[in-house]
Coordinates of C-alpha atoms in Angstrom, one line a residue:
X1496 CA 13.5 4.7 -34.9
X1497 CA 12.2 8.2 -35.0
X1498 CA 8.6 9.3 -35.7
X1499 CA 7.1 12.7 -36.2
X1500 CA 3.6 13.6 -35.0
X1501 CA 2.0 16.8 -36.4
X1502 CA -0.7 19.0 -34.8
X1503 CA -1.5 21.9 -32.6
X1504 CA 1.0 21.2 -29.7
X1505 CA -0.2 22.2 -26.2
X1506 CA 2.7 23.4 -24.1
X1507 CA 2.8 25.6 -21.0
X1508 CA 1.0 28.9 -21.8
X1509 CA 0.6 28.3 -25.5
X1510 CA -0.9 26.2 -28.3
X1511 CA 1.3 26.3 -31.4
X1512 CA 1.2 24.5 -34.8
X1513 CA 4.1 22.1 -34.4
X1514 CA 5.7 18.7 -34.6
X1515 CA 6.7 16.3 -31.8
X1516 CA 9.6 14.0 -32.8
X1517 CA 10.0 10.9 -30.8
X1518 CA 13.0 8.6 -30.7
X1519 CA 12.1 5.2 -29.3
X1520 CA 10.5 5.8 -25.9
X1521 CA 11.7 9.4 -25.6
X1522 CA 10.7 12.8 -26.9
X1523 CA 13.5 14.0 -29.1
X1524 CA 12.3 17.4 -30.1
X1525 CA 9.3 19.7 -30.1
X1526 CA 9.3 22.4 -32.7
X1527 CA 6.9 24.7 -34.5
X1528 CA 5.7 23.7 -37.9
X1529 CA 3.4 25.9 -40.1
X1530 CA 1.4 23.1 -41.8
X1531 CA 0.6 20.9 -38.8
X1532 CA -3.1 20.3 -39.3
X1533 CA -6.0 20.5 -36.9
X1534 CA -5.2 17.7 -34.4
X1535 CA -4.4 18.7 -30.9
X1536 CA -1.4 17.0 -29.2
X1537 CA -1.3 17.0 -25.4
X1538 CA 0.8 15.1 -22.8
X1539 CA -0.4 11.7 -21.7
X1540 CA -2.8 12.1 -18.9
X1541 CA -1.7 11.4 -15.3
X1542 CA -4.5 10.3 -13.0
X1543 CA -3.7 10.4 -9.3
X1544 CA -7.1 8.9 -8.2
X1545 CA -8.8 6.1 -9.9
X1546 CA -10.6 3.0 -8.6
X1547 CA -11.3 1.2 -11.9
X1548 CA -13.0 1.3 -15.2
X1549 CA -14.3 -0.7 -18.1
X1550 CA -16.0 -3.1 -15.7
X1551 CA -12.7 -3.8 -13.8
X1552 CA -11.6 -2.6 -10.4
X1553 CA -8.5 -1.8 -8.4
X1554 CA -10.3 -2.2 -5.1
X1555 CA -10.3 -6.0 -4.7
X1556 CA -6.6 -6.6 -5.0
X1557 CA -6.9 -8.8 -8.1
X1558 CA -3.9 -8.1 -10.4
X1559 CA -5.5 -9.4 -13.5
X1560 CA -8.6 -7.2 -13.0
X1561 CA -6.4 -4.2 -12.2
X1562 CA -4.4 -4.6 -15.4
X1563 CA -7.6 -4.6 -17.4
X1564 CA -8.8 -1.4 -15.6
X1565 CA -5.5 0.3 -16.4
X1566 CA -5.7 -0.9 -20.0
X1567 CA -9.2 0.6 -20.3
X1568 CA -8.0 4.0 -19.1
X1569 CA -4.9 3.9 -21.3
X1570 CA -7.2 3.7 -24.3
X1571 CA -8.6 7.0 -23.1
X1572 CA -5.2 8.7 -22.9
X1573 CA -4.2 7.9 -19.3
X1574 CA -0.5 6.9 -19.7
X1575 CA 0.3 7.2 -15.9
X1576 CA -2.0 6.3 -13.1
X1577 CA -2.3 5.2 -9.5
X1578 CA -4.5 2.3 -8.6
X1579 CA -6.7 3.6 -5.8
X1580 CA -8.3 1.4 -3.2
X1581 CA -11.1 2.5 -0.9
X1582 CA -11.1 1.9 2.9
X1583 CA -10.5 -1.8 3.5
X1584 CA -9.3 -4.3 6.2
X1585 CA -5.6 -4.4 6.7
X1586 CA -5.4 -7.8 5.1
X1587 CA -6.8 -6.6 1.8
X1588 CA -4.5 -3.7 1.8
X1589 CA -1.5 -6.0 2.4
X1590 CA -2.6 -8.5 -0.2
X1591 CA -3.4 -5.9 -2.8
X1592 CA 0.1 -4.3 -2.2
X1593 CA 1.8 -7.7 -2.9
X1594 CA -0.4 -8.4 -5.9
X1595 CA 0.2 -5.0 -7.5
X1596 CA 4.0 -5.0 -7.1
X1597 CA 4.5 -6.7 -10.5
X1598 CA 2.2 -4.2 -12.2
X1599 CA 4.2 -1.4 -10.8
X1600 CA 7.5 -2.9 -11.9
X1601 CA 6.2 -3.4 -15.4
X1602 CA 4.8 0.2 -15.5
X1603 CA 1.2 -0.9 -15.9
X1604 CA 0.4 1.4 -13.0
X1605 CA 2.7 4.0 -11.4
X1606 CA 1.8 2.9 -7.8
X1607 CA -0.9 2.4 -5.3
X1608 CA -3.1 5.0 -3.6
X1609 CA -4.9 4.0 -0.4
X1610 CA -7.9 6.3 0.0
X1611 CA -8.4 5.4 3.6
X1612 CA -9.1 3.7 5.9
X1613 CA -7.9 6.6 8.1
X1614 CA -10.9 8.8 7.3
X1615 CA -13.6 10.7 9.1
X1616 CA -16.8 8.8 9.7
X1617 CA -18.7 12.1 9.5
X1618 CA -17.3 12.7 6.0
X1619 CA -16.9 9.2 4.7
X1620 CA -19.1 9.7 1.6
X1621 CA -19.1 6.4 -0.2
X1622 CA -16.4 4.9 1.9
X1623 CA -17.5 1.8 3.9
X1624 CA -17.9 3.0 7.5
X1625 CA -17.3 -0.6 8.7
X1626 CA -13.6 -0.3 7.7
X1627 CA -12.8 3.2 9.0
X1628 CA -10.2 3.4 11.8
X1629 CA -7.6 5.7 13.3
X1630 CA -4.2 5.9 11.6
X1631 CA -1.8 3.1 12.6
X1632 CA 1.9 3.4 12.3
X1633 CA 2.2 -0.3 12.7
X1634 CA 0.0 -0.9 9.7
X1635 CA 1.6 1.8 7.6
X1636 CA 5.1 0.6 8.5
X1637 CA 4.3 -3.0 7.4
X1638 CA 2.7 -1.8 4.2
X1639 CA 5.5 0.6 3.2
X1640 CA 8.1 -2.1 3.9
X1641 CA 6.2 -4.6 1.8
X1642 CA 5.7 -2.1 -1.0
X1643 CA 9.3 -1.2 -1.6
X1644 CA 8.2 2.1 -3.1
X1645 CA 5.0 1.0 -4.8
X1646 CA 2.7 2.9 -2.4
X1647 CA 2.7 6.4 -3.8
X1648 CA -0.1 8.1 -1.8
X1649 CA -2.3 7.6 1.2
X1650 CA -5.4 9.8 2.0
X1651 CA -5.8 10.7 5.7
X1652 CA -8.2 12.9 7.7
X1653 CA -5.8 15.1 9.7
X1654 CA -8.0 15.5 12.8
X1655 CA -7.9 11.8 13.7
X1656 CA -5.8 10.6 16.7
X1657 CA -2.4 9.8 15.4
X1658 CA -2.9 11.4 12.0
X1659 CA -0.1 14.0 12.2
X1660 CA 2.4 11.3 13.2
X1661 CA 1.2 9.2 10.2
X1662 CA 1.6 12.1 7.8
X1663 CA 5.1 12.7 9.1
X1664 CA 5.9 9.0 8.7
X1665 CA 4.6 8.9 5.1
X1666 CA 6.4 12.1 4.1
X1667 CA 9.7 10.8 5.6
X1668 CA 9.3 7.6 3.5
X1669 CA 8.6 9.4 0.2
X1670 CA 4.9 8.5 0.2
X1671 CA 2.5 11.4 -0.7
X1672 CA 0.2 12.2 2.3
X1673 CA -3.1 13.5 1.0
X1674 CA -5.8 15.2 3.1
X1675 CA -9.4 14.2 2.5
X1676 CA -12.6 12.7 3.7
X1677 CA -12.2 15.1 6.6
X1678 CA -14.3 17.1 9.1
X1679 CA -11.2 19.0 10.2
X1680 CA -11.2 22.7 11.1
X1681 CA -9.1 25.2 9.2
X1682 CA -6.4 24.9 11.9
X1683 CA -6.4 21.1 12.0
X1684 CA -6.0 21.1 8.2
X1685 CA -3.1 23.4 8.3
X1686 CA -1.5 21.2 11.0
X1687 CA -1.7 18.4 8.4
X1688 CA -0.1 20.5 5.8
X1689 CA 2.7 21.5 8.3
X1690 CA 3.2 17.8 9.1
X1691 CA 4.0 17.1 5.4
X1692 CA 0.8 16.6 3.4
X1693 CA 1.1 17.8 -0.2
X1694 CA -2.2 16.7 -1.9
X1695 CA -5.9 17.5 -1.2
X1696 CA -8.1 14.6 -2.1
X1697 CA -11.0 15.6 -4.4
X1698 CA -11.2 19.0 -2.8
X1699 CA -14.7 20.2 -1.8
X1700 CA -16.0 16.6 -1.9
X1701 CA -15.9 14.5 1.3
X1702 CA -15.0 17.4 3.5
X1703 CA -16.5 20.0 5.8
X1704 CA -17.9 22.8 3.5
X1705 CA -16.4 26.3 3.9
X1706 CA -18.0 28.9 6.0
X1707 CA -17.0 32.5 6.4
X1708 CA -16.4 32.1 10.1
X1709 CA -14.9 28.6 9.9
X1710 CA -13.1 28.2 6.6
X1711 CA -12.5 24.5 7.2
X1712 CA -10.4 22.3 5.0
X1713 CA -11.4 23.6 1.6
X1714 CA -10.0 27.1 2.1
X1715 CA -7.0 25.8 4.0
X1716 CA -6.1 23.5 1.1
X1717 CA -6.8 26.0 -1.7
X1718 CA -4.7 28.6 0.2
X1719 CA -1.7 26.4 1.0
X1720 CA 1.0 26.7 -1.7
X1721 CA 2.4 23.2 -0.7
X1722 CA -0.9 21.5 -1.7
X1723 CA -1.9 20.1 -5.1
X1724 CA -5.7 20.1 -5.1
X1725 CA -7.5 17.3 -6.9
X1726 CA -10.8 18.2 -8.7
X1727 CA -13.4 15.9 -10.2
X1728 CA -14.7 17.7 -13.2
X1729 CA -17.9 16.0 -14.2
X1730 CA -20.5 18.6 -13.4
X1731 CA -21.7 16.4 -10.5
X1732 CA -18.9 16.6 -8.0
X1733 CA -18.4 20.3 -8.8
X1734 CA -20.4 23.0 -10.5
X1735 CA -18.4 24.2 -13.6
X1736 CA -18.3 27.7 -12.0
X1737 CA -16.7 26.3 -8.9
X1738 CA -14.2 24.3 -10.9
X1739 CA -13.2 27.4 -12.9
X1740 CA -12.9 29.5 -9.7
X1741 CA -10.9 26.8 -7.9
X1742 CA -8.5 26.3 -10.9
X1743 CA -7.8 30.1 -11.0
X1744 CA -7.3 30.1 -7.2
X1745 CA -4.7 27.4 -7.4
X1746 CA -2.5 28.1 -10.4
X1747 CA 0.0 25.3 -11.1
X1748 CA -1.6 23.4 -8.1
X1749 CA -4.8 22.1 -9.7
X1750 CA -5.0 18.5 -10.8
X1751 CA -7.9 16.8 -12.6
X1752 CA -8.7 13.3 -11.4
X1753 CA -11.4 10.8 -12.4
X1754 CA -12.1 9.1 -9.1
X1755 CA -13.6 6.5 -11.5
X1756 CA -15.0 3.2 -10.4
X1757 CA -15.4 0.1 -12.5
X1758 CA -18.7 1.5 -13.9
X1759 CA -16.7 3.9 -16.1
X1760 CA -17.3 3.0 -19.7
X1761 CA -20.1 0.7 -18.8
X1762 CA -23.9 0.9 -19.2
X1763 CA -26.0 2.1 -16.3
X1764 CA -26.7 -0.6 -13.7
X1765 CA -25.7 -2.0 -10.3
X1766 CA -22.1 -2.2 -9.2
X1767 CA -20.1 -2.7 -6.0
X1768 CA -17.5 -0.4 -4.3
X1769 CA -15.8 -1.4 -1.0
X1770 CA -18.5 -3.9 -0.2
X1771 CA -21.4 -1.5 -0.8
X1772 CA -24.0 -1.5 -3.6
X1773 CA -23.7 1.3 -6.1
X1774 CA -26.4 2.3 -8.6
X1775 CA -25.4 4.1 -11.8
X1776 CA -28.1 6.1 -13.5
X1777 CA -27.5 8.5 -16.4
X1778 CA -23.8 7.9 -15.8
X1779 CA -23.9 9.1 -12.2
X1780 CA -22.8 6.6 -9.5
X1781 CA -24.5 6.8 -6.1
X1782 CA -24.6 4.5 -3.0
X1783 CA -27.8 2.5 -3.0
X1784 CA -28.2 2.9 0.8
X1785 CA -28.2 6.7 1.0
X1786 CA -27.5 8.3 -2.4
X1787 CA -24.0 9.5 -1.7
X1788 CA -21.9 10.1 -4.7
X1789 CA -19.8 7.0 -5.2
X1790 CA -16.8 8.0 -7.3
X1791 CA -17.5 8.7 -11.0
X1792 CA -17.8 7.1 -14.4
X1793 CA -15.3 9.5 -15.9
X1794 CA -12.2 8.9 -18.1
X1795 CA -9.5 11.5 -18.2
X1796 CA -10.3 12.6 -21.7
X1797 CA -13.9 13.3 -20.5
X1798 CA -12.8 15.4 -17.5
X1799 CA -10.3 17.3 -19.7
X1800 CA -13.1 18.2 -22.1
X1801 CA -15.3 19.2 -19.3
X1802 CA -12.6 21.5 -17.9
X1803 CA -12.2 23.2 -21.3
X1804 CA -16.0 23.5 -21.7
X1805 CA -16.1 25.1 -18.3
X1806 CA -13.9 27.9 -19.6
X1807 CA -10.4 26.7 -18.7
X1808 CA -7.9 27.2 -21.6
X1809 CA -6.2 24.3 -23.3
X1810 CA -2.7 24.9 -21.8
X1811 CA -4.1 25.2 -18.2
X1812 CA -6.3 22.1 -18.7
X1813 CA -3.4 20.1 -20.0
X1814 CA -1.3 21.1 -17.0
X1815 CA -4.2 20.1 -14.7
X1816 CA -4.5 16.7 -16.4
X1817 CA -0.8 15.9 -16.8
X1818 CA 1.9 18.3 -15.7
X1819 CA 0.7 19.1 -12.2
X1820 CA -0.3 15.6 -11.2
X1821 CA 3.1 14.3 -12.5
X1822 CA 4.8 16.9 -10.3
X1823 CA 2.7 15.8 -7.3
X1824 CA 4.1 12.3 -7.7
X1825 CA 7.6 13.4 -8.1
X1826 CA 7.6 12.3 -11.8
X1827 CA 8.0 15.7 -13.5
X1828 CA 11.4 14.7 -14.9
X1829 CA 9.9 11.6 -16.6
X1830 CA 6.3 12.4 -17.7
X1831 CA 3.6 15.1 -17.8
X1832 CA 4.7 17.4 -20.5
X1833 CA 5.7 17.6 -24.2
X1834 CA 9.4 18.3 -23.6
X1835 CA 12.6 16.9 -25.1
X1836 CA 14.0 14.2 -22.9
X1837 CA 10.8 13.1 -21.3
X1838 CA 9.0 9.8 -21.9
X1839 CA 7.1 9.9 -25.2
X1840 CA 3.6 9.8 -23.7
X1841 CA 1.1 11.8 -25.7
X1842 CA -2.5 11.9 -26.8
X1843 CA -3.6 13.0 -30.2
X1844 CA -7.1 14.6 -30.1
X1845 CA -9.4 15.7 -32.8
X1846 CA -10.3 19.4 -33.1
X1847 CA -13.3 18.7 -30.8
X1848 CA -10.9 17.0 -28.2
X1849 CA -11.9 13.4 -28.8
X1850 CA -9.1 10.8 -28.5
X1851 CA -7.8 9.7 -31.9
X1852 CA -4.5 8.0 -30.9
X1853 CA -2.5 7.4 -27.7
X1854 CA 1.2 6.9 -27.4
X1855 CA 3.0 5.5 -24.4
X1856 CA 6.7 5.3 -24.2
X1857 CA 7.0 5.8 -27.9
X1858 CA 4.5 3.1 -28.9
X1859 CA 1.0 3.6 -30.2
X1860 CA -1.5 1.5 -28.2

């Protein structure tokens, strides 16, 4: 059964009055239409980095809770997402992988992202230092074998002993190696890129800041054409001016992510992340013990609006929120754009960019 959705259609480089025609789960055509109305139609959001939302979390390995977190973000337009875990004991990583396999097979989540535990203690941020350790090919091999393709990304600090071998292993097994939570030098970061890393985890945050005599990981990642750079656009992780600059410095390589925890969509209060207490005040999540930023309370529609408010045009913001992250996951031929033949994932926004309706695989949710 076909259906037509009218509005201002956001496509690469342009916003045009048009109509998106879907046939079952697939986009059939996208065409111009003079009387399309004021709604804005964008591709369904693709979130590479999310720990939870709506009071539910991905970090504990509970499949029921994870499904509810995914459902919360789907209502905010995220039609494709990774379930991100923070640094954890191997046993939790193993059990979460097994628990989330059915969610991946059903398409509830697109896969698993392990943000750690192979991270720098000096740049661990809200990661629990108790669980940090050097990369282990034994652990990774067991997890990748168990996952059967469900592990899509692992964040690693490239300066750690064994990190480059781990990055090579991940790349060889079709797992995205991301560089983050790192105190690496510029040269060490480029070594990680050369080993096969293709994503920078929330660039600027959780890494050595740039200096004109030691550019560090930030400049290395921004300047590497192989790297898709994640940015958390909430005005807390990044100043709007820095977001705008970084997006212009990385055309077709900038990806908006939420880095959301279970507090997203919830009132201020006390929460938990990786075994550590988190206090949320005025929507900002910080570790109780030292005030470190602890993820965010974002949804993808909110970070999309923030990017536009920061001066990023609609087509570029849509690419950052959908097209580029889809490409980073190797899913560009399935999702991430309003193009004939792709899955019918789209978000209908009001003129002020508030979510009105969400379609996933041709069905309104």
